[in-house]
GROMACS .gro file of C-alpha atoms in nm:
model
  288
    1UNK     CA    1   3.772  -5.887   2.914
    2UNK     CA    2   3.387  -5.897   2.954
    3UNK     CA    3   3.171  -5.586   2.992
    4UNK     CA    4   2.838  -5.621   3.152
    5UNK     CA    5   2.573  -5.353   3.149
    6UNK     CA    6   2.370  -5.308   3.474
    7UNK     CA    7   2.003  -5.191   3.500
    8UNK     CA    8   2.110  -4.903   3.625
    9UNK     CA    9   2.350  -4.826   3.363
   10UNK     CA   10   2.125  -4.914   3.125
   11UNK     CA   11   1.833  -4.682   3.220
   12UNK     CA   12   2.141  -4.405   3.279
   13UNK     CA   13   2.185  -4.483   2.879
   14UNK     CA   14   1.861  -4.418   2.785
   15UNK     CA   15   1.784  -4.126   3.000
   16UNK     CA   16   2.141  -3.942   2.800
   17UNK     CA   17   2.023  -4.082   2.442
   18UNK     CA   18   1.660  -3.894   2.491
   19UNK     CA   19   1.825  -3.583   2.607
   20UNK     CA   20   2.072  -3.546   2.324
   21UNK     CA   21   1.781  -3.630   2.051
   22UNK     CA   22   1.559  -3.345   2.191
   23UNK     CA   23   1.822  -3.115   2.233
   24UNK     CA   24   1.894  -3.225   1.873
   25UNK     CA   25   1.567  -3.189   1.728
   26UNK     CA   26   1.569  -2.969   1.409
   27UNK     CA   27   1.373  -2.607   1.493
   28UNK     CA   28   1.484  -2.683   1.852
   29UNK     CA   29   1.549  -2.334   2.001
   30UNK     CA   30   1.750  -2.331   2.312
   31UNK     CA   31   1.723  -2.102   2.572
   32UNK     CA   32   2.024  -1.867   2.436
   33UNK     CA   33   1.903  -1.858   2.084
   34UNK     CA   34   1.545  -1.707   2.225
   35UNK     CA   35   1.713  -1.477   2.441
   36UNK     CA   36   1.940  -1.304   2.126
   37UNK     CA   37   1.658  -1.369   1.853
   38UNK     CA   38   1.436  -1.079   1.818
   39UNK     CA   39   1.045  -1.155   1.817
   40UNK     CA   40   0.936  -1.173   1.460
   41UNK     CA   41   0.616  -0.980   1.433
   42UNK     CA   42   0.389  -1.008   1.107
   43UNK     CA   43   0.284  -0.723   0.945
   44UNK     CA   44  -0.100  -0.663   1.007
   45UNK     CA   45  -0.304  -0.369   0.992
   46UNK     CA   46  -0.573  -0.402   1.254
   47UNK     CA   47  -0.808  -0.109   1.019
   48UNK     CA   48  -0.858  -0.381   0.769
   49UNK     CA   49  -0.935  -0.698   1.007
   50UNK     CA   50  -1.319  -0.576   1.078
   51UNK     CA   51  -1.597  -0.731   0.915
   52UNK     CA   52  -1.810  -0.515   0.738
   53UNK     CA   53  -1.703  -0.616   0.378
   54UNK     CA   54  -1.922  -0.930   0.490
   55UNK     CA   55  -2.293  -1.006   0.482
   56UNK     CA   56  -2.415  -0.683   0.265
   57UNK     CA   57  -2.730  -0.638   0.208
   58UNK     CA   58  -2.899  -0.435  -0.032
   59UNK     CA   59  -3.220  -0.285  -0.150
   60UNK     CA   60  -3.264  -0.479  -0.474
   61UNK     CA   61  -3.609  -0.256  -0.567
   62UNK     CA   62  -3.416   0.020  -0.554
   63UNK     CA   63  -3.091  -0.102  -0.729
   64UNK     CA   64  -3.297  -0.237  -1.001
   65UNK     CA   65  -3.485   0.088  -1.067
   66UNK     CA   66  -3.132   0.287  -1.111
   67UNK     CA   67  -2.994   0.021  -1.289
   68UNK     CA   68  -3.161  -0.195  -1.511
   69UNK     CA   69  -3.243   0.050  -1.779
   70UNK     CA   70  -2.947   0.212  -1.796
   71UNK     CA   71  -2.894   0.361  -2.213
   72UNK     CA   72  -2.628   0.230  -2.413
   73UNK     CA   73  -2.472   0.466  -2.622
   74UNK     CA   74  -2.249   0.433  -2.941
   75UNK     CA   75  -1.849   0.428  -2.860
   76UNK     CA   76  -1.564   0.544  -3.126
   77UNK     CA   77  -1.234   0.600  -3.050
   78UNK     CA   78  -0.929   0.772  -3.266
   79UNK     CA   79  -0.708   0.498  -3.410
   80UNK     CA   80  -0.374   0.566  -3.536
   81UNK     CA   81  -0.167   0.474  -3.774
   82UNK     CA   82   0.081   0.219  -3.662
   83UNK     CA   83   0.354   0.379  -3.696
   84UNK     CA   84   0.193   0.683  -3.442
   85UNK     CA   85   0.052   0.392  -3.262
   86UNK     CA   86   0.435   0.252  -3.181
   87UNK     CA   87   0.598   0.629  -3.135
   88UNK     CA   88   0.343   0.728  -2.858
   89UNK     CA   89   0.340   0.388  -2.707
   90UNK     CA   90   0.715   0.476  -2.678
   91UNK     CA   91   0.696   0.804  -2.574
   92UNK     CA   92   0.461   0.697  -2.308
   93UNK     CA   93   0.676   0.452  -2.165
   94UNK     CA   94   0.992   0.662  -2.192
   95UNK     CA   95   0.776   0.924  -1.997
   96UNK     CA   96   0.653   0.663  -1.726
   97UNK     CA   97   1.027   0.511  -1.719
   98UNK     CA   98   1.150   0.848  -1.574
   99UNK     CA   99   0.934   0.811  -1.233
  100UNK     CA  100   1.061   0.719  -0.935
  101UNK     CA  101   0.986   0.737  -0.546
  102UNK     CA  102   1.078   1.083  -0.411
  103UNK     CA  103   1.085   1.121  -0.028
  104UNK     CA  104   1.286   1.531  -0.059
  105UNK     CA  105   1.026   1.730  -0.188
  106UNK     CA  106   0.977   2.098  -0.203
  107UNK     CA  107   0.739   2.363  -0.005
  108UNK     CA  108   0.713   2.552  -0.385
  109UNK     CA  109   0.378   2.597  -0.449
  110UNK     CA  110   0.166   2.393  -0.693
  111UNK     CA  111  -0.127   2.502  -0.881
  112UNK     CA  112  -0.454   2.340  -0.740
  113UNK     CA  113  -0.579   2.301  -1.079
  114UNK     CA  114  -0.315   2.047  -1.131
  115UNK     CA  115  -0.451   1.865  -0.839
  116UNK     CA  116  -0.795   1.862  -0.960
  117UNK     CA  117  -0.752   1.732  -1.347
  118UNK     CA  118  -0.496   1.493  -1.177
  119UNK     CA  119  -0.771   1.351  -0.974
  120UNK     CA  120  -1.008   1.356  -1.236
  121UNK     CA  121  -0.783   1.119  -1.436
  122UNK     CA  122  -0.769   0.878  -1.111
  123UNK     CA  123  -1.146   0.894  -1.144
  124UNK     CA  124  -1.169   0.780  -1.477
  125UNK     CA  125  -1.056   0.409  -1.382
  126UNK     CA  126  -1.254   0.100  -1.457
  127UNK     CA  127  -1.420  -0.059  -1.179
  128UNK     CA  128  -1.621  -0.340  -1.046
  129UNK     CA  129  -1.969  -0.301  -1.193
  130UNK     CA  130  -1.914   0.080  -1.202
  131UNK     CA  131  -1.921   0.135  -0.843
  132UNK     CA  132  -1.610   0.388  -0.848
  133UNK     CA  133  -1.495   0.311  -0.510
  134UNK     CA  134  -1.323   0.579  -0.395
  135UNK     CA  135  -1.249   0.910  -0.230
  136UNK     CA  136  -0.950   1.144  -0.249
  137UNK     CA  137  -0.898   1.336   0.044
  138UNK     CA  138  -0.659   1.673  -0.100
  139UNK     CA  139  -0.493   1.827   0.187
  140UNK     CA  140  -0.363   2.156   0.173
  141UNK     CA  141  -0.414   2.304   0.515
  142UNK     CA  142  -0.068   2.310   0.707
  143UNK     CA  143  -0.154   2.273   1.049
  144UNK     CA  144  -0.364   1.941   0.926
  145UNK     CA  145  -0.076   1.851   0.735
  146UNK     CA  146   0.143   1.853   1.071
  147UNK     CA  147  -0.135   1.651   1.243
  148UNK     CA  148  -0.105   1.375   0.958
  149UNK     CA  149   0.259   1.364   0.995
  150UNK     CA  150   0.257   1.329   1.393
  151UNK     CA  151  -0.012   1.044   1.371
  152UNK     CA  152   0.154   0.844   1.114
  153UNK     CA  153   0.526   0.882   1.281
  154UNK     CA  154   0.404   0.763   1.570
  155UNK     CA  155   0.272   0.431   1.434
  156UNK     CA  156   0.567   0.421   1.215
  157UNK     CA  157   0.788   0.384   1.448
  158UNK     CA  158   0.597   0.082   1.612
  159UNK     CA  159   0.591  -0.076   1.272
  160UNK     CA  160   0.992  -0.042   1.249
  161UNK     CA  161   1.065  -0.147   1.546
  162UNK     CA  162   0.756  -0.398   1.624
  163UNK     CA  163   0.540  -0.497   1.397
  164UNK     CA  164   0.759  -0.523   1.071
  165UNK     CA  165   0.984  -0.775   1.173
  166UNK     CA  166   1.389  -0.800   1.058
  167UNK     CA  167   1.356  -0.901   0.728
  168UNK     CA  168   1.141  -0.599   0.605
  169UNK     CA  169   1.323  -0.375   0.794
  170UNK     CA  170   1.653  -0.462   0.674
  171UNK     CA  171   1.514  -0.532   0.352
  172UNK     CA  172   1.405  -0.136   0.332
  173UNK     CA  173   1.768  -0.025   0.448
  174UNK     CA  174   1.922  -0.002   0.066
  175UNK     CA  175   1.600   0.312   0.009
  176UNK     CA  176   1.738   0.457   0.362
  177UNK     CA  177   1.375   0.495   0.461
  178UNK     CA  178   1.268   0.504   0.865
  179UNK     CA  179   0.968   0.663   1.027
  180UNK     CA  180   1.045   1.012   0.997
  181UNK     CA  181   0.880   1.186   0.727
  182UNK     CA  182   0.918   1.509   0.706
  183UNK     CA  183   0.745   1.541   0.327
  184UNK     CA  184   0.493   1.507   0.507
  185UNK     CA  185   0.486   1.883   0.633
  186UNK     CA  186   0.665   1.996   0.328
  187UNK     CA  187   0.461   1.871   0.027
  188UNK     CA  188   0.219   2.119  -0.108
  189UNK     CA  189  -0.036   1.871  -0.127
  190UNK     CA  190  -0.094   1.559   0.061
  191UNK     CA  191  -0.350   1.312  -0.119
  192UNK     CA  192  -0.519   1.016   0.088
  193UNK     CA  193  -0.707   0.783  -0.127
  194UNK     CA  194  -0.950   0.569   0.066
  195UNK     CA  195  -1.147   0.271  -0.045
  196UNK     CA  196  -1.548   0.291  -0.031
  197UNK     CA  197  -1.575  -0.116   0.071
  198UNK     CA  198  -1.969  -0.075   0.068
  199UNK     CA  199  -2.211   0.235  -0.110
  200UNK     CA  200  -2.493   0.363   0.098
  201UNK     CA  201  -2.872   0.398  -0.127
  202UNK     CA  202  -3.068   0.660  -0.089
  203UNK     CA  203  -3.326   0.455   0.167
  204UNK     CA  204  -2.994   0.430   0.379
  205UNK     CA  205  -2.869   0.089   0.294
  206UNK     CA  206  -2.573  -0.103   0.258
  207UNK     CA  207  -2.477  -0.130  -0.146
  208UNK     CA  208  -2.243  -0.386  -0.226
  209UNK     CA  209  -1.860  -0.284  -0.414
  210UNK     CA  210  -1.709  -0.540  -0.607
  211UNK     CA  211  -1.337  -0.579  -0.603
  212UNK     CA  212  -1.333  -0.234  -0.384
  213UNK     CA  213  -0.979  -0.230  -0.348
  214UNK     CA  214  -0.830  -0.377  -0.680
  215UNK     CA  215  -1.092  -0.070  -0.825
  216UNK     CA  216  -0.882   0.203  -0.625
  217UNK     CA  217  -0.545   0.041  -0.656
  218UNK     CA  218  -0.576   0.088  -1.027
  219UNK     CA  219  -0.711   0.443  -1.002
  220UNK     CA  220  -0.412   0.484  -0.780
  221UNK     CA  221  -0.185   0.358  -1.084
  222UNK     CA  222  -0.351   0.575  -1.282
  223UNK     CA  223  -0.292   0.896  -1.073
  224UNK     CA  224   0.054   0.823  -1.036
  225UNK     CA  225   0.070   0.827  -1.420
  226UNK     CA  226  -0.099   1.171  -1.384
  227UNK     CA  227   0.148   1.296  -1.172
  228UNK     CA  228   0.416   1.184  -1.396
  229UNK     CA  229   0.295   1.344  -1.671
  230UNK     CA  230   0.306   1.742  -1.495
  231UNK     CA  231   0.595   1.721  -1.358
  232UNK     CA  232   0.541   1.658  -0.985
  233UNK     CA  233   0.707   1.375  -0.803
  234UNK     CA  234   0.580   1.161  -0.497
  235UNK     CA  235   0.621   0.859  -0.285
  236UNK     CA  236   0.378   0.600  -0.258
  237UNK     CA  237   0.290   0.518   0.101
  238UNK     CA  238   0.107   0.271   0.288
  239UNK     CA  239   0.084   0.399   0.670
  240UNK     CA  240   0.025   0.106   0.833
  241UNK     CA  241  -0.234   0.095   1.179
  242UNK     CA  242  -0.299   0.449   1.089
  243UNK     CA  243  -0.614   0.427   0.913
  244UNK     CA  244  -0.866   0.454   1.184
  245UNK     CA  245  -0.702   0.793   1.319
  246UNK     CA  246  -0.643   0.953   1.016
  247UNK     CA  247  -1.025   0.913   0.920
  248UNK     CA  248  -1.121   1.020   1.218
  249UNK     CA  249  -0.911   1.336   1.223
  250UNK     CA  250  -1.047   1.395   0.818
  251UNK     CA  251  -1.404   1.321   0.956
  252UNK     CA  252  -1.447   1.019   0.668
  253UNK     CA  253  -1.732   0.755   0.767
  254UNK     CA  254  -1.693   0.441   0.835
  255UNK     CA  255  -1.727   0.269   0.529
  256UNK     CA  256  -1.397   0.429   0.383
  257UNK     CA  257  -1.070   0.273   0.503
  258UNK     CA  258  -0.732   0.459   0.367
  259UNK     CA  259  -0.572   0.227   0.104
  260UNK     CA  260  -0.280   0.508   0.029
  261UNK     CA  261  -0.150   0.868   0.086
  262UNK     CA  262   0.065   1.049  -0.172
  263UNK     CA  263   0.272   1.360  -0.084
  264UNK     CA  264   0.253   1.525  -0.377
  265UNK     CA  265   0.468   1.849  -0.484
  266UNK     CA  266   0.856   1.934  -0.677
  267UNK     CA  267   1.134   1.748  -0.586
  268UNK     CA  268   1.384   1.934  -0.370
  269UNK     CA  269   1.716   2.090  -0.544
  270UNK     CA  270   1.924   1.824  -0.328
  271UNK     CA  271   1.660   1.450  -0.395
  272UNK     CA  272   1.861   1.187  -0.462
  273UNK     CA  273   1.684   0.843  -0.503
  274UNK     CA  274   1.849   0.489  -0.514
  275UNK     CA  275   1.989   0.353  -0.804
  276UNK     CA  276   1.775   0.102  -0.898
  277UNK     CA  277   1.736  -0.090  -1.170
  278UNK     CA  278   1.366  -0.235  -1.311
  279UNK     CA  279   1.348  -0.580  -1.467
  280UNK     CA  280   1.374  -0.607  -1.843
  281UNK     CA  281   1.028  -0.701  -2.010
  282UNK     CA  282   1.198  -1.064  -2.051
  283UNK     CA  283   1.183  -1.088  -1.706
  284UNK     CA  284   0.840  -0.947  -1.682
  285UNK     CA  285   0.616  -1.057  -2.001
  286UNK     CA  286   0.526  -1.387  -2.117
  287UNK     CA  287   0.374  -1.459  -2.489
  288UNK     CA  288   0.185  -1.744  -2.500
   0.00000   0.00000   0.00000
């Protein structure tokens, strides 16, 4: 028996083959699968998308006068035997090994003088042509304290449920963390480091920072090695969107944008933390 195909058939043919390839086509969502998928939305903090980083200019008369000659003085430092050398290297590391994030931490008082040399270690890191980028805010004041924790919960909870996305969010549920965060009234001390991303001269003009924030991040590592060392316990945190409040209600100028706040104080009689486990230093180093 013979089958022949009409023009109408034919076309009819066509017209089915193009609508199963496109309703085939890899990354294809239909209309169900946008309906039950949430919106994935990126992670951006809208304090750091300005643009005064860019197109600094400076008063080079005036930079060279404070600079140029600049003494040199001899350095020394102790060295150790190397068997002292190895048991404080180890002792320092078991020391640093005991830290972890702490989100339950006590109202019990804390001297301020702890706070202080704390921050004066912070202030001894290295950074980009000696520019020491930075500014710790210490807050102590209680009703401030509240007015920190209201602003950040509030865009916290627009990052969990907005701007985070799924992945981050679920990826966060094993530390059981969510906006709320009440250390933030509890704590002692709060401590908001902000990054200086340009100097101001004397004649009132722009001075360039080099490597602003990789300076404070590693004055930040340095004061949570501080911290470690008396005793006190905190969380790193990273309020995101909140900068531009935050230094508005602390009255910082514009050229300081917050890079991290630490809540800093004893933990509570009932913290728990997660049991995690760090990578071995096979998994970390590499000797070339």
């Amino acid at each position: 028996m013979s089958f022949f195909l009409t023009p109408v058939s034919i076309a009819f043919i066509l017209v089915l083959l193009g609508w199963i390839f496109k309703s085939e086509r890899p990354g294809k969502k239909t209309d169900d699968e946008s309906k039950t998928k949430p919106e994935y939305h990126p992670w951006v903090d809208e304090d750091l998308k300005d643009s005064t980083e860019n197109h600094q200019t400076e008063d080079v008369d005036e930079f060279h006068e404070s600079e140029e000659n600049l003494e040199h003085v001899p350095f020394s430092s102790p060295r150790f035997p190397e068997h002292e050398m190895i048991r404080r290297s180890q002792e320092f590391y078991e020391l640093l090994n005991q830290r972890r994030s702490v989100r339950f931490i006590s109202d019990e008082p804390v001297p301020r003088q702890v706070i202080d040399n704390v921050i004066k270690t912070a202030g001894t890191a290295p950074s980009g042509a000696h520019t020491e980028p930075w500014s710790f805010v210490v807050v102590q004041d209680e009703e401030v304290k509240h007015k920190i924790r209201v602003i950040i919960e509030d865009e916290e909870e627009i990052n969990y449920k907005k701007r985070m996305g799924d992945r981050w969010v679920n990826d966060l549920k094993k530390l059981r963390t969510n906006w709320i965060k009440e250390y933030l009234d509890t704590a002692p001390f709060l401590i908001l480091i902000f990054k200086k991303i340009y100097g101001i001269t004397s004649s009132g003009r722009k001075k360039t920072h080099y490597y602003n924030e990789i300076s404070v991040s590693i004055a930040c590592g340095i004061l949570l090695a501080a911290l470690q060392n008396t005793g006190l316990v905190t969380v790193t945190t990273t309020p995101l969107n909140c900068g531009p409040r935050l230094r508005t209600l602390l009255d910082r100028p514009a050229n300081e944008k917050l890079l991290m706040l630490l809540p800093v104080g004893y933990p509570r009689k009932d913290a728990t933390v997660p049991d995690l486990k760090r990578k071995t230093l096979e998994e970390i180093m590499v000797v070339v």
